Short mmCIF file of C-alpha atoms and ligand atoms in Angstrom, two decimals:
data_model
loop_
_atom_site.label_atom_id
_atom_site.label_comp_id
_atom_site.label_asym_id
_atom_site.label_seq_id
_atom_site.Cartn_x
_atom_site.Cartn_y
_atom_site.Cartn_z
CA UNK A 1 -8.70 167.13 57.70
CA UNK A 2 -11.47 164.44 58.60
CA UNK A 3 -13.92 163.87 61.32
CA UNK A 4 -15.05 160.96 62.37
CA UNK A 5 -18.47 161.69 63.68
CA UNK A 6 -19.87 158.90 66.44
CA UNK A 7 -22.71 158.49 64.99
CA UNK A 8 -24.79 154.93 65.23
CA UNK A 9 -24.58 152.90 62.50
CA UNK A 10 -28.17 151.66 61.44
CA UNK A 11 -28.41 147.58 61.06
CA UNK A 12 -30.88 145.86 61.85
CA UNK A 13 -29.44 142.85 64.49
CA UNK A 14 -32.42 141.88 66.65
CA UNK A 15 -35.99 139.94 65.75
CA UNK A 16 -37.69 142.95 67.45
CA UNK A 17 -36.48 145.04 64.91
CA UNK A 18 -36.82 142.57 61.75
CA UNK A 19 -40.54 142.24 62.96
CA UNK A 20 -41.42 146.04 62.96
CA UNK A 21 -39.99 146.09 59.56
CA UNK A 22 -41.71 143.35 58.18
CA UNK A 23 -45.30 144.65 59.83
CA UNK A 24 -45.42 147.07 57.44
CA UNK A 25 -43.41 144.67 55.01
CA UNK A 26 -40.44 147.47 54.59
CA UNK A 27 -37.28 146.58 53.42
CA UNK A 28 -34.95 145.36 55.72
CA UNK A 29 -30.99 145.38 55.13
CA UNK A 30 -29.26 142.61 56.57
CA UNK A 31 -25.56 141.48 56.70
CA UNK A 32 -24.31 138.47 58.24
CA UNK A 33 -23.17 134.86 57.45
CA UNK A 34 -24.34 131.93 55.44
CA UNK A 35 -25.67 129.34 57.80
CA UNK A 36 -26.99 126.98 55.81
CA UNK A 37 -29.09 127.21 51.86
CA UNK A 38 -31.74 124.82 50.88
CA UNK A 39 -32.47 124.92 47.36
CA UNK A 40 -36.21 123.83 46.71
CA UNK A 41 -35.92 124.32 43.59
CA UNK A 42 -37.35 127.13 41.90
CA UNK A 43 -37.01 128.91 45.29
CA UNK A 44 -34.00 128.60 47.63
CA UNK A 45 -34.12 129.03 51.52
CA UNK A 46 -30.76 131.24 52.38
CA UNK A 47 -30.41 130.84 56.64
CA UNK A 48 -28.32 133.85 57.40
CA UNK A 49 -26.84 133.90 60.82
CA UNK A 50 -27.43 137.70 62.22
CA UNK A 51 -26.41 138.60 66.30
CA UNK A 52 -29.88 137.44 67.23
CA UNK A 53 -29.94 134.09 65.43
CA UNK A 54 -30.97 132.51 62.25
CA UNK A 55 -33.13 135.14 59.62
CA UNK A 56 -34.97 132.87 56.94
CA UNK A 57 -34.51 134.54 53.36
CA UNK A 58 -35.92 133.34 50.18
CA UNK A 59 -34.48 133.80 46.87
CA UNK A 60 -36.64 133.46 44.15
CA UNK A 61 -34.57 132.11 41.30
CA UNK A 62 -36.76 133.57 38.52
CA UNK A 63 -36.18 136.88 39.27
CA UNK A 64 -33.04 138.78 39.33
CA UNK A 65 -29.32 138.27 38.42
CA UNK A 66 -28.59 134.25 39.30
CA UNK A 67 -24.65 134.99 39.31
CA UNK A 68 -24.04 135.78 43.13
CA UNK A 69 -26.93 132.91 44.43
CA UNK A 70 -24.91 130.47 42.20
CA UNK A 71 -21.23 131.63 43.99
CA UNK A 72 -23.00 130.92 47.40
CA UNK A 73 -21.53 128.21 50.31
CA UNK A 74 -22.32 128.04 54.08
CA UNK A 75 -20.25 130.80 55.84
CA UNK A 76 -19.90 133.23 52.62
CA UNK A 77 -20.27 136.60 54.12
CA UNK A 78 -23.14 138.54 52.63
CA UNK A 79 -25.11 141.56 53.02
CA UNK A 80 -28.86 141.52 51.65
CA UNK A 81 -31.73 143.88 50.75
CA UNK A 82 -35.81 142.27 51.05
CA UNK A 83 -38.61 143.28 51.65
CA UNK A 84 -40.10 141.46 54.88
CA UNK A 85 -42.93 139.85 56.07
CA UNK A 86 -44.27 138.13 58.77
CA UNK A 87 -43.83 134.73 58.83
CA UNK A 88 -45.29 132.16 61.62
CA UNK A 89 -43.74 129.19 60.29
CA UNK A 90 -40.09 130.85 60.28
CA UNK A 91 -37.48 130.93 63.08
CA UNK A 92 -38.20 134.55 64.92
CA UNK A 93 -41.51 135.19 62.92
CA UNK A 94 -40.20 137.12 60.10
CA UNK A 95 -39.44 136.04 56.75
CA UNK A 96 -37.29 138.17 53.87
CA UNK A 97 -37.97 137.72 50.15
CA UNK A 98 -34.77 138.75 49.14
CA UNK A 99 -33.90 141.21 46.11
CA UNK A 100 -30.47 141.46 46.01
CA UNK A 101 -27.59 139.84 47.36
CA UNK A 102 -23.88 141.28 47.82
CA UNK A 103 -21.04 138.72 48.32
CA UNK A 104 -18.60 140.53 50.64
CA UNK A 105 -16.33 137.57 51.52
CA UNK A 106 -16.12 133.55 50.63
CA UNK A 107 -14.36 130.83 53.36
CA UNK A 108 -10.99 129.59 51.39
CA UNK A 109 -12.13 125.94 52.26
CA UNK A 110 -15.90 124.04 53.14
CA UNK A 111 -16.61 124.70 56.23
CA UNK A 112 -15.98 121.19 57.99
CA UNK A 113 -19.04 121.05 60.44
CA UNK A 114 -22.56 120.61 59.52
CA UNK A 115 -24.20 123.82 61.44
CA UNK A 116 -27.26 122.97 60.49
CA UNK A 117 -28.04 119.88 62.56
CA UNK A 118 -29.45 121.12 65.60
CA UNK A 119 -26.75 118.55 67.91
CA UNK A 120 -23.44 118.97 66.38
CA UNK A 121 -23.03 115.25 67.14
CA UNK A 122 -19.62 115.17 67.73
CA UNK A 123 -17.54 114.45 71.06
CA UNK A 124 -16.23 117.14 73.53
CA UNK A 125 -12.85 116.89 72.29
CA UNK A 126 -13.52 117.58 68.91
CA UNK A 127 -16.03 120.22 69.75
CA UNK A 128 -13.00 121.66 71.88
CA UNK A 129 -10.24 121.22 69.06
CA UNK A 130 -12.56 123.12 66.80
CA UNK A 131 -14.20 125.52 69.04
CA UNK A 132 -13.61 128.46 66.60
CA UNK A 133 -16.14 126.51 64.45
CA UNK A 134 -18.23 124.89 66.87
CA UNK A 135 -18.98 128.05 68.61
CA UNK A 136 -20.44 129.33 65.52
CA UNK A 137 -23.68 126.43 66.35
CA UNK A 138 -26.99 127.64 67.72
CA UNK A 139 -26.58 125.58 70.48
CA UNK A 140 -23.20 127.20 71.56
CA UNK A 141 -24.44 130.58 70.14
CA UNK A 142 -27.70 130.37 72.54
CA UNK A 143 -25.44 129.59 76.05
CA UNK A 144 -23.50 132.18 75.37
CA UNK A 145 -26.22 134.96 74.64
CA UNK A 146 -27.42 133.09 78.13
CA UNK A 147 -24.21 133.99 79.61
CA UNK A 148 -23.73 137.52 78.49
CA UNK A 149 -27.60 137.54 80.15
CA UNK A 150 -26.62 136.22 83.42
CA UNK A 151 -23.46 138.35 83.72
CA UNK A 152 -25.64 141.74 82.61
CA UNK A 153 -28.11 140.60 85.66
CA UNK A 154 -25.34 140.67 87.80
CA UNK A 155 -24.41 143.90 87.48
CA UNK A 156 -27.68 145.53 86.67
CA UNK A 157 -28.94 144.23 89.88
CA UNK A 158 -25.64 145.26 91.92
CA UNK A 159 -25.48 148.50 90.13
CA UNK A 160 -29.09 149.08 91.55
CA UNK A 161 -27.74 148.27 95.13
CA UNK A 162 -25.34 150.52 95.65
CA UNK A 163 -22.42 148.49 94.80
CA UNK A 164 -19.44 149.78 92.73
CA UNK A 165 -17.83 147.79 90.10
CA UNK A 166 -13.97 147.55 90.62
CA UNK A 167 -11.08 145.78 88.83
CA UNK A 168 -8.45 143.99 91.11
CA UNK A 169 -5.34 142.52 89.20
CA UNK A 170 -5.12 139.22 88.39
CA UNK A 171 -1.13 139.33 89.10
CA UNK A 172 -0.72 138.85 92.64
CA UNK A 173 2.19 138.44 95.30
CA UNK A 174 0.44 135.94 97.58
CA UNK A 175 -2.15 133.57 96.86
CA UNK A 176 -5.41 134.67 98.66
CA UNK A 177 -6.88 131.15 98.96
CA UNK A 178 -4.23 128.91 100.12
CA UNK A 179 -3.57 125.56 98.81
CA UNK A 180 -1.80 124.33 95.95
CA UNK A 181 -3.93 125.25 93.15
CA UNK A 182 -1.45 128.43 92.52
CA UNK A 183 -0.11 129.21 89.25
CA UNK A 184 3.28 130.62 90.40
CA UNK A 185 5.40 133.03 87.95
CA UNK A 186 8.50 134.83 87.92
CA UNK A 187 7.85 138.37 88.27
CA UNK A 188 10.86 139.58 87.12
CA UNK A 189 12.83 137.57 89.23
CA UNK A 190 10.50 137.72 91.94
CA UNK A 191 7.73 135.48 93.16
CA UNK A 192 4.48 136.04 91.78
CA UNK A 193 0.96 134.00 91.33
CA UNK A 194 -2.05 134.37 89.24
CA UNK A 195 -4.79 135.54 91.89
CA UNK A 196 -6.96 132.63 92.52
CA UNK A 197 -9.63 134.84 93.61
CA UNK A 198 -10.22 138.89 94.22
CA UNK A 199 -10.67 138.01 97.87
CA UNK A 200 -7.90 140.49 99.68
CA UNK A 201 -8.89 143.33 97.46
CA UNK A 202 -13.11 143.35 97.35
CA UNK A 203 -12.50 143.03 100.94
CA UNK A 204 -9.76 146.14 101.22
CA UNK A 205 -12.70 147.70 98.83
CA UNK A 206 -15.05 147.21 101.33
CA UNK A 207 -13.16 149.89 103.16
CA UNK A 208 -13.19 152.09 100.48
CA UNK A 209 -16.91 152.09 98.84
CA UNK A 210 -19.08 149.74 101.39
CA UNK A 211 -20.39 147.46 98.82
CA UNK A 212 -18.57 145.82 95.93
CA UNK A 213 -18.72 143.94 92.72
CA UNK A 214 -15.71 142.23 90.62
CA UNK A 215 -16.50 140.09 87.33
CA UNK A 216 -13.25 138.78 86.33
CA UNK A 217 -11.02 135.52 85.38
CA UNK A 218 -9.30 133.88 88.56
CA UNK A 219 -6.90 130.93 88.10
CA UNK A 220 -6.95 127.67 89.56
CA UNK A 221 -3.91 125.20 88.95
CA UNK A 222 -6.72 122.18 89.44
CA UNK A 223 -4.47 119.35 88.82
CA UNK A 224 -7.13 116.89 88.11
CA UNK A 225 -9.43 116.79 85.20
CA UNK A 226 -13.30 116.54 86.26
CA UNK A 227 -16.72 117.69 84.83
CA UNK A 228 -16.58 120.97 87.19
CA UNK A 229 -13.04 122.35 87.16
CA UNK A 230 -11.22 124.81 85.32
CA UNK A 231 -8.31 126.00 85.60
CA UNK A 232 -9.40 129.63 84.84
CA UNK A 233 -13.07 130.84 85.00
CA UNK A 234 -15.29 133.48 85.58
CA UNK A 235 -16.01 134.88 89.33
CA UNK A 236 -18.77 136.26 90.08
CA UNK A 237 -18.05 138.39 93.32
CA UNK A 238 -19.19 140.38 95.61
CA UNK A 239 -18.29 142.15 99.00
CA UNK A 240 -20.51 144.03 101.59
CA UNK A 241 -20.06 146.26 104.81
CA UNK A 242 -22.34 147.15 107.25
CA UNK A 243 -23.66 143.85 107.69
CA UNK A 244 -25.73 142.08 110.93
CA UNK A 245 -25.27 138.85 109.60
CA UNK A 246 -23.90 136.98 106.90
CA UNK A 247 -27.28 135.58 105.80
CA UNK A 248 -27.70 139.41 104.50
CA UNK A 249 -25.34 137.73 102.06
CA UNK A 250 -27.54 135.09 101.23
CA UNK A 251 -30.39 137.16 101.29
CA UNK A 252 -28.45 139.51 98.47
CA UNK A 253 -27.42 136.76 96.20
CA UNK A 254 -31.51 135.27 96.25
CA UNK A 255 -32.82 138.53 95.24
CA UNK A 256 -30.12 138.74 92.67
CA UNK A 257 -30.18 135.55 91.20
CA UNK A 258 -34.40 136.36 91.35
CA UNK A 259 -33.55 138.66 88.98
CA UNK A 260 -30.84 137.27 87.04
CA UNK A 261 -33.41 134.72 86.24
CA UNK A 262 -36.35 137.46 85.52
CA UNK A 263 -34.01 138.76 83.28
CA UNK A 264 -33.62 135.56 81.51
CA UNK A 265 -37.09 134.81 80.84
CA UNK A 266 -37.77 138.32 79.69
CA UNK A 267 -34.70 138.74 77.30
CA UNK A 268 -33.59 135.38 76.36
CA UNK A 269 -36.53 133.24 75.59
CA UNK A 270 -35.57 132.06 72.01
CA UNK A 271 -32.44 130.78 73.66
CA UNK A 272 -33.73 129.09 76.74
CA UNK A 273 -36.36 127.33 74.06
CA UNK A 274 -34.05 126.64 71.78
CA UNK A 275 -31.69 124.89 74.35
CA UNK A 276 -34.80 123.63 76.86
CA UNK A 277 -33.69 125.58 79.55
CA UNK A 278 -36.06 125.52 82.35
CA UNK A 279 -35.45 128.27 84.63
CA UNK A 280 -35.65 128.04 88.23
CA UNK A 281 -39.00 130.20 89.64
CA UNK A 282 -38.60 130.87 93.24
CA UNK A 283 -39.29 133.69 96.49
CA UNK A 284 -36.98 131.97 98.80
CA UNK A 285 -34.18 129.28 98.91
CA UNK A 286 -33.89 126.94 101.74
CA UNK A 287 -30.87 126.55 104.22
CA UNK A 288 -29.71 123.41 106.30
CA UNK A 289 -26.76 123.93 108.71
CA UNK A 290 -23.60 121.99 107.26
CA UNK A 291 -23.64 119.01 109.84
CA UNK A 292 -27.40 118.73 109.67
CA UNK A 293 -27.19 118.32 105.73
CA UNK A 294 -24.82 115.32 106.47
CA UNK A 295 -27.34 113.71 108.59
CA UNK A 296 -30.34 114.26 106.79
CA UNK A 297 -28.65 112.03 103.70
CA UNK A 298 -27.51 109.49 106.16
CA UNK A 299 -30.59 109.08 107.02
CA UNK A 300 -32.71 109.35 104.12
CA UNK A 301 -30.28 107.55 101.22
CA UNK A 302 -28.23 105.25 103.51
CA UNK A 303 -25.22 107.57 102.72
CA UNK A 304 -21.84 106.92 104.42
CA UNK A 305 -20.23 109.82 105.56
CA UNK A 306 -16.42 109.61 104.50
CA UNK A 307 -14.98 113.41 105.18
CA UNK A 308 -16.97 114.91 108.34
CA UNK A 309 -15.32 118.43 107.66
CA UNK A 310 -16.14 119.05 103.25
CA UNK A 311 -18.99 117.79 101.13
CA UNK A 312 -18.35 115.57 98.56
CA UNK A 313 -19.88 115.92 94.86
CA UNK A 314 -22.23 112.64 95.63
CA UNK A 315 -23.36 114.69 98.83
CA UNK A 316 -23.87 118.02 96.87
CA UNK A 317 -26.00 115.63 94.72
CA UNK A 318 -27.98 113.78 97.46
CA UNK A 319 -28.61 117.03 99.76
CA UNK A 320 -30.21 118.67 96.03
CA UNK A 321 -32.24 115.69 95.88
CA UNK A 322 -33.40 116.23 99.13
CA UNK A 323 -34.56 119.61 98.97
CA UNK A 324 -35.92 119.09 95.88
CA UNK A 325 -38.11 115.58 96.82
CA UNK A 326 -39.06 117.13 99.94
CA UNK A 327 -39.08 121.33 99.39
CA UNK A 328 -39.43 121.02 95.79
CA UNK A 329 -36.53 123.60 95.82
CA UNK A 330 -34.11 123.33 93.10
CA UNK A 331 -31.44 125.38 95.36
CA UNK A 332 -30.10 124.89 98.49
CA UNK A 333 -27.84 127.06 101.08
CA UNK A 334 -25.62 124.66 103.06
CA UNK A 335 -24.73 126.78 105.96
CA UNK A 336 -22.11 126.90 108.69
CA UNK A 337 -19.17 124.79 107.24
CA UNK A 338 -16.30 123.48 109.62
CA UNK A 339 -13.34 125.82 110.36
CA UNK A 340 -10.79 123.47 108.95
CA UNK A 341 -12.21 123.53 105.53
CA UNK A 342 -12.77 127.12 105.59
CA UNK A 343 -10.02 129.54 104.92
CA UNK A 344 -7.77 131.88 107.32
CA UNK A 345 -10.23 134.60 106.84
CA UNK A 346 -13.59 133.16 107.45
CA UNK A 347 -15.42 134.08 111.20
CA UNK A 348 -16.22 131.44 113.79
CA UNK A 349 -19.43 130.81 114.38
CA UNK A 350 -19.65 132.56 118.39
CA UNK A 351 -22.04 129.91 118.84
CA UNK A 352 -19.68 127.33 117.68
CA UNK A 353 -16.22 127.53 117.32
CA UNK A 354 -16.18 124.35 115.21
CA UNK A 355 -17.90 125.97 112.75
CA UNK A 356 -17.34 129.64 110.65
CA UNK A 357 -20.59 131.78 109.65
CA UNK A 358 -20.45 130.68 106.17
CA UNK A 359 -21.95 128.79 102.91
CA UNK A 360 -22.20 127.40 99.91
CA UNK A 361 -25.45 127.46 97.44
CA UNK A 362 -25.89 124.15 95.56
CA UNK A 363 -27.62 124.39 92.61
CA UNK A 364 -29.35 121.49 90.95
CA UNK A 365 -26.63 119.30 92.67
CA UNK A 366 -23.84 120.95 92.78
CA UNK A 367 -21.70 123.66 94.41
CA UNK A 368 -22.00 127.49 92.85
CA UNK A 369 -20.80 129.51 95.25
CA UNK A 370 -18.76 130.03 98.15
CA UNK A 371 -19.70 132.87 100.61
CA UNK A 372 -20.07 133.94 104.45
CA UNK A 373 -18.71 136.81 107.27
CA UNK A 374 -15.16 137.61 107.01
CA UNK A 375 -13.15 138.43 110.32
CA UNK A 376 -13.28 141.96 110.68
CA UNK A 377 -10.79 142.73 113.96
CA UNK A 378 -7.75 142.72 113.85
CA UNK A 379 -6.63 140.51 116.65
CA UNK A 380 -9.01 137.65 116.04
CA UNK A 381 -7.17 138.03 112.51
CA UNK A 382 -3.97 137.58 113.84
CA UNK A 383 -5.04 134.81 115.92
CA UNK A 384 -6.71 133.14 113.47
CA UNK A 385 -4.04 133.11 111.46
CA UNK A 386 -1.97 131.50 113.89
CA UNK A 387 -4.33 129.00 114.86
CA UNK A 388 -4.34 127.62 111.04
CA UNK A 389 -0.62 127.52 111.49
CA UNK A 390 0.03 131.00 109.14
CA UNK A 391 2.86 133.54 109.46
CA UNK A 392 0.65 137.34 110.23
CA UNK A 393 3.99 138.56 108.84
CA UNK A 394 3.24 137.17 105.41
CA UNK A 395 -0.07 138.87 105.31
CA UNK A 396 1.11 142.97 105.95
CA UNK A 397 -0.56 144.40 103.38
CA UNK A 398 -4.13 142.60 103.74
CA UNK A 399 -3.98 143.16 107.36
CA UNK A 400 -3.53 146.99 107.13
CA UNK A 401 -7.48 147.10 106.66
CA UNK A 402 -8.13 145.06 109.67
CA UNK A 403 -5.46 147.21 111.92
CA UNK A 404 -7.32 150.57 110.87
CA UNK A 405 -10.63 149.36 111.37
CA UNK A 406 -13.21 147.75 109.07
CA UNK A 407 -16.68 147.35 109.44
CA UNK A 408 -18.32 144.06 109.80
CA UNK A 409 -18.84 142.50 106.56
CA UNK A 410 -19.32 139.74 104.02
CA UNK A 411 -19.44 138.70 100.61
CA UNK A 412 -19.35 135.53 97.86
CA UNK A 413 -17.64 134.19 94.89
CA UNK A 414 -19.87 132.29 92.40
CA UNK A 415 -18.63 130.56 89.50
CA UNK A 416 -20.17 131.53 86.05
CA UNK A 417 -19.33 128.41 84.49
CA UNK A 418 -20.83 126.68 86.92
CA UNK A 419 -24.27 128.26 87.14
CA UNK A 420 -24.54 128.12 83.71
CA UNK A 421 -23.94 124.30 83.43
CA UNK A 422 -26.57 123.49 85.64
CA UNK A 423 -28.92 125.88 83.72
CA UNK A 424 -28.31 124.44 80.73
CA UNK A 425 -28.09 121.00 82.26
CA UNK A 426 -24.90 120.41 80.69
CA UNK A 427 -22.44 117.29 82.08
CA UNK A 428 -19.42 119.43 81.47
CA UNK A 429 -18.34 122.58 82.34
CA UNK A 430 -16.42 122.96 79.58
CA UNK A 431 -19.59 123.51 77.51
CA UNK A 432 -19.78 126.86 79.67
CA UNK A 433 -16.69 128.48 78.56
CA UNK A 434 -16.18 129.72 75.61
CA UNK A 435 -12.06 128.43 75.46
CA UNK A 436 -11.88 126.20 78.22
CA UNK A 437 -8.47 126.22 79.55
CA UNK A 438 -7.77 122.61 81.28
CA UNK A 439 -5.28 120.01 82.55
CA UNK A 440 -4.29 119.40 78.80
CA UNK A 441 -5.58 122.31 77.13
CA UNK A 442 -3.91 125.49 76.48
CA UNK A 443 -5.04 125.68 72.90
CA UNK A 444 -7.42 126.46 70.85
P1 AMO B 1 -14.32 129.15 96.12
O1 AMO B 1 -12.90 128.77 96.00
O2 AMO B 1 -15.23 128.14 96.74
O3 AMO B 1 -14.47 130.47 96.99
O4 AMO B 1 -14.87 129.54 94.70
C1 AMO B 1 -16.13 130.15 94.54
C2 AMO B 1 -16.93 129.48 93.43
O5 AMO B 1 -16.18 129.45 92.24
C3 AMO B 1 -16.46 128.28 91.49
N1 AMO B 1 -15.22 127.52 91.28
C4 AMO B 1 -14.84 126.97 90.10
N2 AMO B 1 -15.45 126.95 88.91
C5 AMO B 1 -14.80 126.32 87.90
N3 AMO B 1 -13.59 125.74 88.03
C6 AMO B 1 -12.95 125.75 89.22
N4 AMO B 1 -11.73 125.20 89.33
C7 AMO B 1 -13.58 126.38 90.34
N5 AMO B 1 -13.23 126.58 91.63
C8 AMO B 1 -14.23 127.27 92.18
C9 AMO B 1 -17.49 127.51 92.27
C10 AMO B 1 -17.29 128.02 93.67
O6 AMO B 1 -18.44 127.90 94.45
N6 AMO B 1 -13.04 133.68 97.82
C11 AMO B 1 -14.05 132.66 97.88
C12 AMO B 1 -15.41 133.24 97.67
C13 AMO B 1 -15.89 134.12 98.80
O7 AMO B 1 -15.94 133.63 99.95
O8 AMO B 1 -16.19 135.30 98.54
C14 AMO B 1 -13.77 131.63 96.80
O9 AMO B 1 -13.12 131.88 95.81
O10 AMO B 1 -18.76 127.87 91.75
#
């Protein structure tokens, strides 16, 4: 008989930890990879990639057994023992004069990218027909620690709120947002579609627990290839009940992104440095009504207005300029968007009937989420549906929650991809997902 016991396993992964070692200059284990080795000469500079980043180590070549050094490439696996010190001059403060080295795994061939340059310098295609490699870069290594930030302030600061974290599936029997954009399948022999969206189910949710959260893939059969889309991303969603208006909505997603950006600062610094990130300090974010936003650039840029009922991306970019010129703000709610761009589930604005109580936050020029009050009776569901030229019949199972009563509520859908583009000022979204899946890309 044998036990496995649980217990941690003690390695040291973060600067935090390298640095209390090397205040006392203790000797520090470390595995990881080969990043890169500059040989000075007598001395040798071994960059070994841990979780946190890049650890400096320097081998002395007059001391010790030469034999393992001499067998080292970039991306050798190795694990090392050093004692450590603190270094100002070297990335994360902390150097390691390294003892001894054990080889614990060579690459069969060079590795074909040159990590070490801090841009890769290649194109987006070959960065995406290599992404295995690519993503092994401290620039692709740093907006992804950024993600894995943003997505942990999500949920820390909806987990604080009251809101429960559910799972919806992702294999659905109607598609939740309309449109074409539907990946259909056959569900053994019946028809199915990837869910676009967890927008029937947070909602039925609502019903259950009050407040909501779902991070999750949706899928989006985007037919076009631009800078923005993706055919499957990350959703950021939530759902709330109980609410008086759906700006509670927008006041939820400030505070959180106020601390999804705290959160940033405090934990990721070395990555937002590393990549120039300058994160967005702010108590409050504007709003402009939909049709006012419209005006505002006619009149300020000279802007024709082609589609009175959607924005287009030049608008997104012009009404971000605006704010920003004028409130120095570098987000922007657009409120109270027409009912014919909005979907089947969206409420009219009473004020308005044009218009549903609903939004969208730009972000540094572009569109990052989609939110507002969802129709909570069950008639003005029905009717609604009927009005947009829907069969209620098709809808049975979403519309048991409005026939036995739902509270008034709300919620929002904000692309991860998407936020972290503009944070990292990317011009592609692509950079923002780890394996983009596109118009032409199903692989790697
Ligand atoms: P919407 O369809 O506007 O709303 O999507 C919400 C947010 O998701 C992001 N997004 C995308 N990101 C990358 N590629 C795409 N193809 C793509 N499509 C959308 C955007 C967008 O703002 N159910 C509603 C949300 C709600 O009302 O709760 C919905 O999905 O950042």
């Amino acid at each position: 008989m044998e036990y496995s016991s649980g217990k941690e396993i003690l390695q040291v992964t973060t600067f935090e930890g390298l640095q209390s070692y090397a205040e006392k200059n203790q000797q520090a284990i470390l595995h990881g990879a080969v990043h890169n080795i500059r040989d000075m000469g007598n001395f040798a500079f071994i960059v070994l990639r841990i979780p946190a980043g890049l650890v400096q180590c320097v081998w002395d070549k007059s001391s010790g057994d030469q034999t393992v050094f001499d067998q080292l490439r970039p991306e050798c696996t190795i694990e090392l023992a050093g004692e450590s010190h603190l270094e100002a001059r070297a990335p994360g403060g902390v150097e390691i004069h390294v003892q001894q080295i054990t080889l614990l795994s060579s690459p069969a061939e060079d590795f074909p990218i040159n990590l070490s340059r801090r841009e890769l310098g290649i194109n987006l295609d070959t960065d995406l027909n290599n992404r295995p490699l690519t993503l092994r870069s401290g620039a692709m290594r740093a907006r992804f620690r950024i993600q894995a930030a943003v997505v942990r302030g999500f949920r820390e600061f909806l987990d604080a709120n009251g809101f429960t974290d559910i799972r919806t599936p992702k294999i659905v029997g109607g598609n939740a947002e309309g449109g074409t954009n539907v990946f259909r399948l056959d569900y053994f022999g019946k028809k199915g579609f990837l869910a676009q969206s967890p927008q029937f189910y947070k909602q039925t949710m609502v019903g259950v627990f009050e407040r909501v959260y779902e991070i999750g893939p949706v899928f989006r059969a985007e037919k076009h290839s631009t800078n923005r889309h993706l055919n499957e991303y990350i959703s950021l969603d939530f759902e709330m009940g109980y609410i008086k208006s759906f700006t509670d909505i927008m006041d939820m997603e400030t505070a959180c992104l106020i601390y999804i950006f705290d959160l940033l600062r405090r934990d990721c610094a070395r990555e937002c440095a590393a990549l120039g990130v300058k994160i967005p300090s702010f108590t409050e974010i504007p709003t402009v009504k939909f049709r006012d936003a419209k005006e505002l650039i006619a009149a300020e840029y000279g802007h024709k207005i082609k589609d009175p009922y959607d924005l287009e991306p030049v608008e997104e970019q012009l009404i971000s300029r605006y704010f920003k010129e004028k409130y120095n703000s570098e987000l922007v709610f657009v409120t109270h968007y027409p009912v014919k761009k909005r979907p089947f589930y969206a409420k009219d604005d009473p004020e308005d009937s044009h218009f549903t109580l609903s939004f969208d936050l730009l972000f540094r020029g572009m569109e990052i989420t989609t939110g507002g009050q969802r129709i909570h009776e069950y008639q003005e569901q029905i009717d609604k549906m009927i009005s947009k030229g829907l069969d209620p019949e098709g809808f049975t199972n979403y519309l048991m929650i409005h026939k036995y009563g739902m509270p008034p509520h709300g919620g929002l859908g904000l692309g991860l991809e998407r936020l972290c583009m503009k944070l990292f000022d990317d011009n592609n979204v692509r950079y923002s997902a780890l394996f983009p899946r596109d118009l032409n890309r199903l692989e790697p």
